[in-house]
Coordinates of C-alpha atoms in Angstrom, one line a residue:
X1 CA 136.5 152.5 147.4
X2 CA 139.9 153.8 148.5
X3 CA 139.8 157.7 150.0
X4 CA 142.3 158.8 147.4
X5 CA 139.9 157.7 144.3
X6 CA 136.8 159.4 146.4
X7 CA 138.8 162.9 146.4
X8 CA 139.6 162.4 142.7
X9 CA 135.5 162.2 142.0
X10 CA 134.9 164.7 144.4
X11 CA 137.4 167.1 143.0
X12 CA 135.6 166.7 139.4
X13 CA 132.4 167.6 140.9
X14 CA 133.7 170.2 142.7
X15 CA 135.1 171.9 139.3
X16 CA 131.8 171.1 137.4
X17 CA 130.7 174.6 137.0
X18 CA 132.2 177.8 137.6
X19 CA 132.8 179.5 140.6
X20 CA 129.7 181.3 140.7
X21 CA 127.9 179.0 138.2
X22 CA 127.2 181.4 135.5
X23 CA 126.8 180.0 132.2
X24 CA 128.6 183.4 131.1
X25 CA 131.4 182.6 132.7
X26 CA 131.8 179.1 131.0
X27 CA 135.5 178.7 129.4
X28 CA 135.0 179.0 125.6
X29 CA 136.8 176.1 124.9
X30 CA 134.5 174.0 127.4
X31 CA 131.1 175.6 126.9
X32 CA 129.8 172.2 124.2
X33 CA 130.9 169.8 126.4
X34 CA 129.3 171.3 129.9
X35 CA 126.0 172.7 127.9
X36 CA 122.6 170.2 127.7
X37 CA 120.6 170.7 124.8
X38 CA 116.7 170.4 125.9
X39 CA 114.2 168.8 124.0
X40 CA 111.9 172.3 123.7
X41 CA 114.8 173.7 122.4
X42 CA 113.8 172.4 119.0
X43 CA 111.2 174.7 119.1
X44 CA 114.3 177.4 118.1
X45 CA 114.4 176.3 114.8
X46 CA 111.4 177.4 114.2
X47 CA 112.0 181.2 112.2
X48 CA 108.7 182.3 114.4
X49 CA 109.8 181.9 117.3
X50 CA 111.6 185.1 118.6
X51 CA 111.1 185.7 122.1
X52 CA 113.0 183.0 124.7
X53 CA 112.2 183.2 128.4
X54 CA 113.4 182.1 131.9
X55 CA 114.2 182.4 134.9
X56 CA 117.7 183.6 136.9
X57 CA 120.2 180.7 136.4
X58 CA 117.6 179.1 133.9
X59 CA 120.4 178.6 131.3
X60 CA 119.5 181.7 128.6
X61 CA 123.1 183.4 128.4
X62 CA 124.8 180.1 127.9
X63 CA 122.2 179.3 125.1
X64 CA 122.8 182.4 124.3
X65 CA 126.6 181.5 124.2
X66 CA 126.0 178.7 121.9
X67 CA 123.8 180.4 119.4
X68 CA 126.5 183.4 118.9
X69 CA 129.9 181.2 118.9
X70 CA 129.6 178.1 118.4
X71 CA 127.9 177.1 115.1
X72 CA 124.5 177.8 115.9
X73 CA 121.5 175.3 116.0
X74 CA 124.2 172.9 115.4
X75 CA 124.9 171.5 118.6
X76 CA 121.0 172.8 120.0
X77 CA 118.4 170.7 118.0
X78 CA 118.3 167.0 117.2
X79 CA 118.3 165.5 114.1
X80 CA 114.5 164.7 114.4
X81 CA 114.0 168.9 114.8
X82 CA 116.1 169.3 111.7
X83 CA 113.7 167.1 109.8
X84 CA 110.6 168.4 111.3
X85 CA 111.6 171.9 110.1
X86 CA 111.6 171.6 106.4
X87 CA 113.7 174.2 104.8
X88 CA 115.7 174.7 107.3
X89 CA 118.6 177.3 106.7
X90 CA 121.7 177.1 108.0
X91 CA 121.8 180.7 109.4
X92 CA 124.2 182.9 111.1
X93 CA 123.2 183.9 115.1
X94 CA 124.6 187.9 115.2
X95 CA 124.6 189.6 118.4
X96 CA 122.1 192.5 118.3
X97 CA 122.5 193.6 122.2
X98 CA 124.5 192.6 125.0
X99 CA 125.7 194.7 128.1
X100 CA 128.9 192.9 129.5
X101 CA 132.0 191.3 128.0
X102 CA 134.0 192.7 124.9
X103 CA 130.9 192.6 122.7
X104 CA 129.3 194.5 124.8
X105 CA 131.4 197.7 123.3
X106 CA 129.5 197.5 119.8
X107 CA 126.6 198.8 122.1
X108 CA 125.7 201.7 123.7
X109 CA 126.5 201.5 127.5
X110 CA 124.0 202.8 130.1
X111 CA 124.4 205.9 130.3
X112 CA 123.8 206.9 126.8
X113 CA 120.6 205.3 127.2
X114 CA 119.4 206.7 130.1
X115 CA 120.0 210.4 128.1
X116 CA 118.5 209.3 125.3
X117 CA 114.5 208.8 127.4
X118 CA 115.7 211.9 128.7
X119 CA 115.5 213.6 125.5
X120 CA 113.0 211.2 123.4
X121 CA 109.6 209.8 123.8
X122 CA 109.8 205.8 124.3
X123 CA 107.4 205.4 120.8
X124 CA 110.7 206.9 118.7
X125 CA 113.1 204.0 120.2
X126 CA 112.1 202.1 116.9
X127 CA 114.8 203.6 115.4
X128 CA 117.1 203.0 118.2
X129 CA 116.6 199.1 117.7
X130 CA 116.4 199.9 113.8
X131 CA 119.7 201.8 114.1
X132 CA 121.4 198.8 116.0
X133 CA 120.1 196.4 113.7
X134 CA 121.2 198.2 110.6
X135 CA 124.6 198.6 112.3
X136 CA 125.1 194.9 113.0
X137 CA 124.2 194.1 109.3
X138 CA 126.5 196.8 108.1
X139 CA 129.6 195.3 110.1
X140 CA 128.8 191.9 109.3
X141 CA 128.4 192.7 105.7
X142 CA 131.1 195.4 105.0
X143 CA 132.7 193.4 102.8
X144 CA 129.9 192.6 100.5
X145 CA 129.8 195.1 97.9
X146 CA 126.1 194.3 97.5
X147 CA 124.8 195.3 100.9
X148 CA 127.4 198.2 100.6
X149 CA 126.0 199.9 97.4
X150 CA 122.3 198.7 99.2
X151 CA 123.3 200.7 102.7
X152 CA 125.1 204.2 100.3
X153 CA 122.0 204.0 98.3
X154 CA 119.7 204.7 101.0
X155 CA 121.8 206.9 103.7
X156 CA 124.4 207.6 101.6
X157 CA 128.1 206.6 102.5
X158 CA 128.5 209.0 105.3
X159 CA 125.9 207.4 107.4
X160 CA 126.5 204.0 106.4
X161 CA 129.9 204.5 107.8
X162 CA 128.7 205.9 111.2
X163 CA 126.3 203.5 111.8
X164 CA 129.1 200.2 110.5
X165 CA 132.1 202.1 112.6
X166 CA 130.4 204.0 115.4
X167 CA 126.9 201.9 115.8
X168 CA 128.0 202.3 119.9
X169 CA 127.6 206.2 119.4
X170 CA 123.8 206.6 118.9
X171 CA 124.1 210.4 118.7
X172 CA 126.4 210.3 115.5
X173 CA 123.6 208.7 113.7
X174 CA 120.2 208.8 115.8
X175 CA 119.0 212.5 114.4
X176 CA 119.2 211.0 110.7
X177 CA 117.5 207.6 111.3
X178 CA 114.7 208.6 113.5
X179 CA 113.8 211.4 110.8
X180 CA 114.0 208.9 107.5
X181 CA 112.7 205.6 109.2
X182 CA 111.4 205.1 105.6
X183 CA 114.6 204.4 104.2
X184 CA 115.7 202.5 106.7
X185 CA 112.9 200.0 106.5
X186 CA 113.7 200.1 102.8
X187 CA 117.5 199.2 103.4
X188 CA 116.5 196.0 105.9
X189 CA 113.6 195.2 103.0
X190 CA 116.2 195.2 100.2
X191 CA 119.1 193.6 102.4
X192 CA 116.5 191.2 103.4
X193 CA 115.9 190.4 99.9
X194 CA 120.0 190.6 98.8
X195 CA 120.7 188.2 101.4
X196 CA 117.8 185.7 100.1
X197 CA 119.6 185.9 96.3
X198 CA 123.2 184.6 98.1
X199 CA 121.6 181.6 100.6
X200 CA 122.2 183.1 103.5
X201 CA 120.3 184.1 106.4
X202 CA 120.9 185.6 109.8
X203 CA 119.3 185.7 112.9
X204 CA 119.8 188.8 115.5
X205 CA 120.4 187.9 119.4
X206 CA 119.5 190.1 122.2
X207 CA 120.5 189.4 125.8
X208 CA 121.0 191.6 129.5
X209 CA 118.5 193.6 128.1
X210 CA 118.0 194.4 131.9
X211 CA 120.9 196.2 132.0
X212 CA 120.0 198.6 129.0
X213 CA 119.5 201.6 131.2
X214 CA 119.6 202.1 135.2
X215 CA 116.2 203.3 135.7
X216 CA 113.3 200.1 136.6
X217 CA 111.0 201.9 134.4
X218 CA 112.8 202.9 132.0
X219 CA 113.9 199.1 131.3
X220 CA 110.1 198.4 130.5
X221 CA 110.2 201.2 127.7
X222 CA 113.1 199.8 125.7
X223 CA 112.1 196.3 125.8
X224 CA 108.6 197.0 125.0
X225 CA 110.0 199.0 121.7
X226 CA 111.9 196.2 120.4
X227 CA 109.2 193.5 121.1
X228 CA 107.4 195.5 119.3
X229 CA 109.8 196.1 116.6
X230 CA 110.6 192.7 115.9
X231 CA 106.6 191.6 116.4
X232 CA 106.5 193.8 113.3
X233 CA 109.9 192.6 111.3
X234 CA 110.4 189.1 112.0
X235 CA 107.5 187.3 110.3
X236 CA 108.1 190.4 107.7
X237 CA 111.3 189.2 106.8
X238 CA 112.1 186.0 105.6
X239 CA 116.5 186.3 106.4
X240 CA 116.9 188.5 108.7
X241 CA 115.3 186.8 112.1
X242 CA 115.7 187.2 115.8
X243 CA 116.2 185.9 118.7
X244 CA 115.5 188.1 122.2
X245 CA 116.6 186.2 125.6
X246 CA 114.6 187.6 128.2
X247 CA 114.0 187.3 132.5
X248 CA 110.4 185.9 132.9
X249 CA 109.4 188.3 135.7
X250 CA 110.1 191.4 133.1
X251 CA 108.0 189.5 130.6
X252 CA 105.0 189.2 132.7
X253 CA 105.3 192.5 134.3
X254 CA 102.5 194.7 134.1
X255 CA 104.6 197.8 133.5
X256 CA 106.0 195.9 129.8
X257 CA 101.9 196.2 128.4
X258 CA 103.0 194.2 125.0
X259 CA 100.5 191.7 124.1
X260 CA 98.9 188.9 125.4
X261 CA 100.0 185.7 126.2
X262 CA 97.3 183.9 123.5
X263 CA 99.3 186.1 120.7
X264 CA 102.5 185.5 121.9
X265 CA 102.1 181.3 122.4
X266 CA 103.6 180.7 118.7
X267 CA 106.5 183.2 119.0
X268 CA 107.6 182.5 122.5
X269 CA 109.1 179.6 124.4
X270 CA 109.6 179.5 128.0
X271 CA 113.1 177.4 129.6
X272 CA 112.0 175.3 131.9
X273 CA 113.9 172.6 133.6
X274 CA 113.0 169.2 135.3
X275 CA 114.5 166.7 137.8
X276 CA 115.7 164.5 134.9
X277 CA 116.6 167.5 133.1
X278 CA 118.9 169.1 136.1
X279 CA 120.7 165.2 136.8
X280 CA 121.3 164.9 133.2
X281 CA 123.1 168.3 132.8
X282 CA 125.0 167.3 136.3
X283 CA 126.0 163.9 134.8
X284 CA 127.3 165.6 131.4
X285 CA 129.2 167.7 133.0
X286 CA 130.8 165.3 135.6
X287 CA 131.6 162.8 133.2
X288 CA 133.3 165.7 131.0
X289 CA 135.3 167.1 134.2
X290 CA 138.2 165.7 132.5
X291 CA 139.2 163.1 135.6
X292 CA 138.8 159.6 134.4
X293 CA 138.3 157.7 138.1
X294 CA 134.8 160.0 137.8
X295 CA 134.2 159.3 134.4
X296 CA 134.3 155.5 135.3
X297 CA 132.4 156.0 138.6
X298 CA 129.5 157.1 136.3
X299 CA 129.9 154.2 133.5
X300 CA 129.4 151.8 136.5
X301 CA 125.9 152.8 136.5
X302 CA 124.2 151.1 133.5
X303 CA 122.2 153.6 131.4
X304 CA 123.5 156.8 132.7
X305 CA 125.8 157.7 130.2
X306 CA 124.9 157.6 126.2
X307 CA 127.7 155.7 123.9
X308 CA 131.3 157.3 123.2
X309 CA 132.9 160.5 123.7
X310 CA 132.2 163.0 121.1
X311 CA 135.5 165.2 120.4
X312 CA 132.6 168.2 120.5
X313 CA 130.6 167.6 123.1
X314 CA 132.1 165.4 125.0
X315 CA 129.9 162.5 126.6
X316 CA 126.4 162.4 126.4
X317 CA 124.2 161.5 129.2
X318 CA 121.1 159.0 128.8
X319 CA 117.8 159.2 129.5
X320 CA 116.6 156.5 131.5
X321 CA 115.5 157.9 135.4
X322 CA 116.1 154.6 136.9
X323 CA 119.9 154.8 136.3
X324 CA 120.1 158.6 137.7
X325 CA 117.9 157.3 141.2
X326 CA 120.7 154.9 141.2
X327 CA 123.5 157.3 141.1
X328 CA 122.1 159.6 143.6
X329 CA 122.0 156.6 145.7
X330 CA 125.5 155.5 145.2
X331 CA 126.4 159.1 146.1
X332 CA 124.2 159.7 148.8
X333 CA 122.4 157.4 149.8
X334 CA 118.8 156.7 149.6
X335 CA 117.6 158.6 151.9
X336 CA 119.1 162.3 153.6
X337 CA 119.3 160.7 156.3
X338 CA 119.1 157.1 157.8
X339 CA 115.3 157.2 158.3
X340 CA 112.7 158.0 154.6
X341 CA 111.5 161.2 157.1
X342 CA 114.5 163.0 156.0
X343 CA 113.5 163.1 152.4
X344 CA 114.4 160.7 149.2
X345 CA 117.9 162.0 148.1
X346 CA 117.1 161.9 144.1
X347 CA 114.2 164.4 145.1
X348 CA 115.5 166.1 147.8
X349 CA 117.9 169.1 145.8
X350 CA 115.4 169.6 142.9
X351 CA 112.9 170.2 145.7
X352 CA 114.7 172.5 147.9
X353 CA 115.7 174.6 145.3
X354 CA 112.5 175.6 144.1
X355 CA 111.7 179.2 143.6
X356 CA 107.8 180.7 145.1
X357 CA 106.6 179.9 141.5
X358 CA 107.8 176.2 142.0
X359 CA 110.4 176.4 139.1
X360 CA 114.0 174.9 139.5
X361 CA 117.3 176.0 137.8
X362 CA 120.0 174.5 137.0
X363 CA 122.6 177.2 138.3
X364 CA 121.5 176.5 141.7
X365 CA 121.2 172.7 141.3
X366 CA 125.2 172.5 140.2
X367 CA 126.3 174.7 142.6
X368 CA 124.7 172.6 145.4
X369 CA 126.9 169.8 144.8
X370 CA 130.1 172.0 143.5
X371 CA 129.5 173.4 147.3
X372 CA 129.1 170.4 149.2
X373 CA 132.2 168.3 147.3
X374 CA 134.7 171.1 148.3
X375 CA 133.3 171.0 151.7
X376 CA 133.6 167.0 151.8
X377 CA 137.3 168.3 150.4
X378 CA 137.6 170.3 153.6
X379 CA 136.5 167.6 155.9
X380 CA 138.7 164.4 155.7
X381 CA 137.2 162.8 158.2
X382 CA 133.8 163.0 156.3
X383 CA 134.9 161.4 153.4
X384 CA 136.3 158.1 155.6
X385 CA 133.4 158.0 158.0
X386 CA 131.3 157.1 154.0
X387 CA 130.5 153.5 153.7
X388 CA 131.1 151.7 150.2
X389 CA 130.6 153.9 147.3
X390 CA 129.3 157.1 148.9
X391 CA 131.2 160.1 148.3
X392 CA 128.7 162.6 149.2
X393 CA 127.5 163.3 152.9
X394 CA 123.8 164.5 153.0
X395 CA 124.9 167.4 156.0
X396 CA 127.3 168.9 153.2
X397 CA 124.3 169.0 150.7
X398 CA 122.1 170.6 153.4
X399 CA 124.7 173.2 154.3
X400 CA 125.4 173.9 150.3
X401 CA 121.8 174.9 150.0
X402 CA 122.3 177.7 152.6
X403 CA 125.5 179.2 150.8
X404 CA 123.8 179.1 147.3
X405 CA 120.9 180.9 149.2
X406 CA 122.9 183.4 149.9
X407 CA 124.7 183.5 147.0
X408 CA 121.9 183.6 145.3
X409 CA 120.7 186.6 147.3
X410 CA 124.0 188.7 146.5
X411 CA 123.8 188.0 143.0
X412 CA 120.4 189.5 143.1
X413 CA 121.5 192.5 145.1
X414 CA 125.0 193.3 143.5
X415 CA 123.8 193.0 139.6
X416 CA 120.0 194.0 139.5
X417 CA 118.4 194.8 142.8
X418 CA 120.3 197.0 145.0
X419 CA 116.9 198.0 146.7
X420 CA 116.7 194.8 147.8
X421 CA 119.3 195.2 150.0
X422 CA 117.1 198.0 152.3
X423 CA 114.1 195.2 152.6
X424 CA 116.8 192.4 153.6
X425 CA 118.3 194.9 156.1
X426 CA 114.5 195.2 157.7
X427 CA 113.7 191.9 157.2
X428 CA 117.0 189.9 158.9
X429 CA 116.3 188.0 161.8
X430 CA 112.2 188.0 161.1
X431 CA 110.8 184.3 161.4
X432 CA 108.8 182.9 158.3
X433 CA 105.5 183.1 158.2
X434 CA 104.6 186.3 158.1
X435 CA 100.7 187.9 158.3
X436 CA 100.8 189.6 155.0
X437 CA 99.7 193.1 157.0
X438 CA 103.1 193.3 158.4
X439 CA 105.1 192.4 155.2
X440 CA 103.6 195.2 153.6
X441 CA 104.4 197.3 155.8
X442 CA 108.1 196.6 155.3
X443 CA 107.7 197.1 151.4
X444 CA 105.9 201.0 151.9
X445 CA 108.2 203.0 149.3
X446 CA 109.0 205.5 152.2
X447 CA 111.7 203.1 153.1
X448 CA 113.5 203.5 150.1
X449 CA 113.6 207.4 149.6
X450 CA 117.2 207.5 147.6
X451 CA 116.3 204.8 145.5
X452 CA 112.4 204.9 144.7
X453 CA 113.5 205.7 140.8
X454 CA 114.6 201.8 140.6
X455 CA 111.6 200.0 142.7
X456 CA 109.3 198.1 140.7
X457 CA 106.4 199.8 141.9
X458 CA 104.7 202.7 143.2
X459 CA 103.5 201.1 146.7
X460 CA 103.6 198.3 148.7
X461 CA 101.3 196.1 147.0
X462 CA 102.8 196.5 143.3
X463 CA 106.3 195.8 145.0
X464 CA 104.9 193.0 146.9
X465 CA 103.5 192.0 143.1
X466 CA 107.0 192.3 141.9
X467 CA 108.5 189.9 144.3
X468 CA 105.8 187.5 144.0
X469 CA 106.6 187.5 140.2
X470 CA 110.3 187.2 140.6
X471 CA 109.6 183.9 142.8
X472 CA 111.1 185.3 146.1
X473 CA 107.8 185.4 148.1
X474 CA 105.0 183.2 148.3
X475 CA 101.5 183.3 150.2
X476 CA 100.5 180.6 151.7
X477 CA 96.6 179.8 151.6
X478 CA 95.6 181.6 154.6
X479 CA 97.2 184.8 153.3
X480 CA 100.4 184.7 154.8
X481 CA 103.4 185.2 153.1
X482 CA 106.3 182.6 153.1
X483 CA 109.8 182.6 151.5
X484 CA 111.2 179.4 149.6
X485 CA 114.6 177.9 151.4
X486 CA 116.3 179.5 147.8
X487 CA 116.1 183.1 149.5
X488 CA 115.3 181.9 153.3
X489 CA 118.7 182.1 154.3
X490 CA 120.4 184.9 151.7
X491 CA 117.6 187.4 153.5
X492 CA 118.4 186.2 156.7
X493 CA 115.5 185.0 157.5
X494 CA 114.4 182.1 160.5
X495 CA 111.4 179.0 160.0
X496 CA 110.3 176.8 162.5
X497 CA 111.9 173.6 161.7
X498 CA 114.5 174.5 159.1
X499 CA 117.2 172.4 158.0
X500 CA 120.2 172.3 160.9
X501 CA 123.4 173.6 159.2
X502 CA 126.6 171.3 159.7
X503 CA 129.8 172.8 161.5

């Protein structure tokens, strides 16, 4: 293959996802073609199901995305799911929370919610989330006389106008709802019932709920209120639904006490990704990068990519393994190196990407291969010393996986653990394994005396619990503890026998 037609492919994979791979930072006008829909995600259109987990970079605000602006369940569930789920409405997806972006000013921004704990118990935040909820319905609706006459009926037009012009402002309306919860109720039981009459139905979406308030504890009290809210409201109403995006180490917290997991199984579903799963979604959004000497790169692989362009979603990518093992090897090679000791190539990402808890996501997966095709970019004589096909070096894939460590690290840092950033301090330079003594030692809360308010514990061993959770340490079976090559290098961390960064 000339050089000129390898920089072509390489600068399509290097544009494959954004800069710092969040799916909130997708282009509107790209986000069908770049986003994968997963098999569980059929599981959404069931009404029951209210609570979606995952991980950092697992894919919930682009899901998210997709629910709120572009048609729905449309373009998330097969056909099959469609059939499965008799009755099946074709329902609006309403944004009930979110903390960033232009939405975000419907809301009320952290601070107000940090007063309002201040001032209220955390058992009387029902009526914040009923408050919000009546004030999404109210500016969704404000032209439907119906709801209107509904809404005056039981606040009385005064209210109703606070709450469907000012819903941001929770102390313009908070005093009245938290004192006549009754009517409110009433309101969303009658609206419920309006909206039934007219064949329509709407589902409320909450994301960022970690950044409702600034305080770590405070987080758990908010989020534990409207779990509990919509526990009570979603199976009570049959058209006004929910859906609440959520990080899986605040779920299983022991600070959110909701209910158990055996309760929970029929309302909840858990993103999870696979190998397949991650070199389909790289595939899709290759072959939609909009350069056609990449598109054609990947139709010379049988099987990989799934009939015509759709003018919505752009290419599909097939399902068959065997053709994606055969891409990887075009690209790479079969091995990482000339001898199998290096590692099989198809394997080799997915595998050094893993979190502690052994779960992969596809933000760091992309940006592994966005990393190393600008570096091939960089490095000309790369790209000619490639025999045949090749177009990716497996030196520019192990040096990606250090830059998404640590950009993996900042992200964690910069927008929802600035503590972290003391323990990384202690910790850079240390050599992996550490006896478990010692680690704790670095986590005793005395070390963080300006910022104790936002650990997620009281000592060293529920903070040691809290990083366990969040999947950046791991003990090994003798006790020690270890840190995945995800966060190795972003904490600055040494291991015997790590992988040898290119120059």
């Amino acid at each position: 293959m000339e050089i000129e037609a390898k920089n072509a492919i390489l600068r399509g994979i290097s544009e494959c996802a954004p800069e710092n791979g969040a799916g909130e930072d997708e282009p509107q006008e790209t986000i069908l073609q770049n986003f994968l829909p997963l098999r569980s995600y059929g599981k959404l259109a069931d009404p029951k199901v209210f609570l979606i987990t995952g991980g950092r970079g697992s894919g919930k605000s682009e899901l998210f995305r997709v629910l709120t602006s572009c048609s729905g369940l449309e373009h998330v569930i097969s056909d099959k799911d469609r059939k499965r789920y008799t009755g099946l409405k074709k329902g609006e997806f309403l944004v009930g929370y979110i903390a960033t972006g232009a939405e975000s000013k419907a809301f009320p921004s952290q601070g107000i919610c940090d007063e309002l704990l201040k001032k209220e118990k955390p058992e009387r935040l029902a009526s914040f989330w009923g408050g919000l909820v009546c004030a999404v319905l109210l500016r969704r609706f404000a032209d439907d006389m119906d709801v209107k006459e509904l809404a005056d009926r039981y606040f009385g037009s005064k209210l109703r106008e606070e709450l469907q012009n000012h819903g941001s402002e929770v102390s313009r309306w908070w005093k009245e709802m938290d004192t006549q919860r009754e009517k409110w109720e009433s309101f969303l039981d009658k609206a419920d019932d309006c909206l039934g009459k007219k064949g329509k139905s709407v589902s409320i979406v909450y994301d960022e709920l970690d950044r409702i308030c600034s305080s770590y504890g405070d987080l758990f009290s908010y989020i534990r209120s409207l779990l509990d809210f919509w526990f009570q409201h979603n199976n009570r109403l049959a058209n006004i639904k929910t859906k609440i995006f959520l990080r899986s180490d605040l779920y299983k917290a022991k600070a959110l006490q909701f209910v158990d997991a055996s309760k929970m199984r029929a309302y909840h579903l858990e993103l999870s990704w696979d190998t397949l799963s991650l070199y389909r979604l790289l595939v899709k959004r290759m072959a939609n990068a909009g350069i056609e000497r990449l598109t054609v790169y990947l139709q010379e692989v049988p099987g990989l990519l799934s009939g015509e362009k759709d003018s919505a979603i752009g290419y599909l990518p097939g399902n068959s393994e065997a053709a994606y093992e055969c891409l990887v090897e075009k690209m790479i090679g079969k091995y990482m190196g000339k001898v199998p000791k290096r590692g099989v190539s198809y394997a080799w990402v997915p595998n050094h990407i893993q979190d502690a808890n052994g779960q992969v996501a596809p933000r760091p997966f992309l940006k592994c291969f966005v990393l190393a095709a600008k570096a091939m970019l960089e490095h000309a004589d790369d790209i000619a010393a490639l025999e045949a096909d090749r177009i990716l070096a497996p030196s520019r894939l192990q040096g990606a996986l250090g830059e998404v460590s640590i950009d993996r690290v900042r992200e964690l840092v910069n927008e929802e653990y600035r503590w972290l950033q003391n323990l990384i301090n202690r910790l850079k330079g240390k050599t992996m394994l550490m006896e478990r003594e010692e680690f704790l030692e670095y986590l005793s809360p005395e070390h963080w005396q300006e910022e104790r308010d936002r650990l997620p514990g009281k000592n060293s061993f529920e903070i040691l619990q809290a990083l366990l959770e969040l999947g950046i340490v791991m003990q090994s079976p003798d006790g020690r503890i270890n840190v995945p090559e995800l966060y190795l290098y972003g904490f600055g961390l040494k291991r015997k026998g790590g992988i040898k960064r290119p120059k």
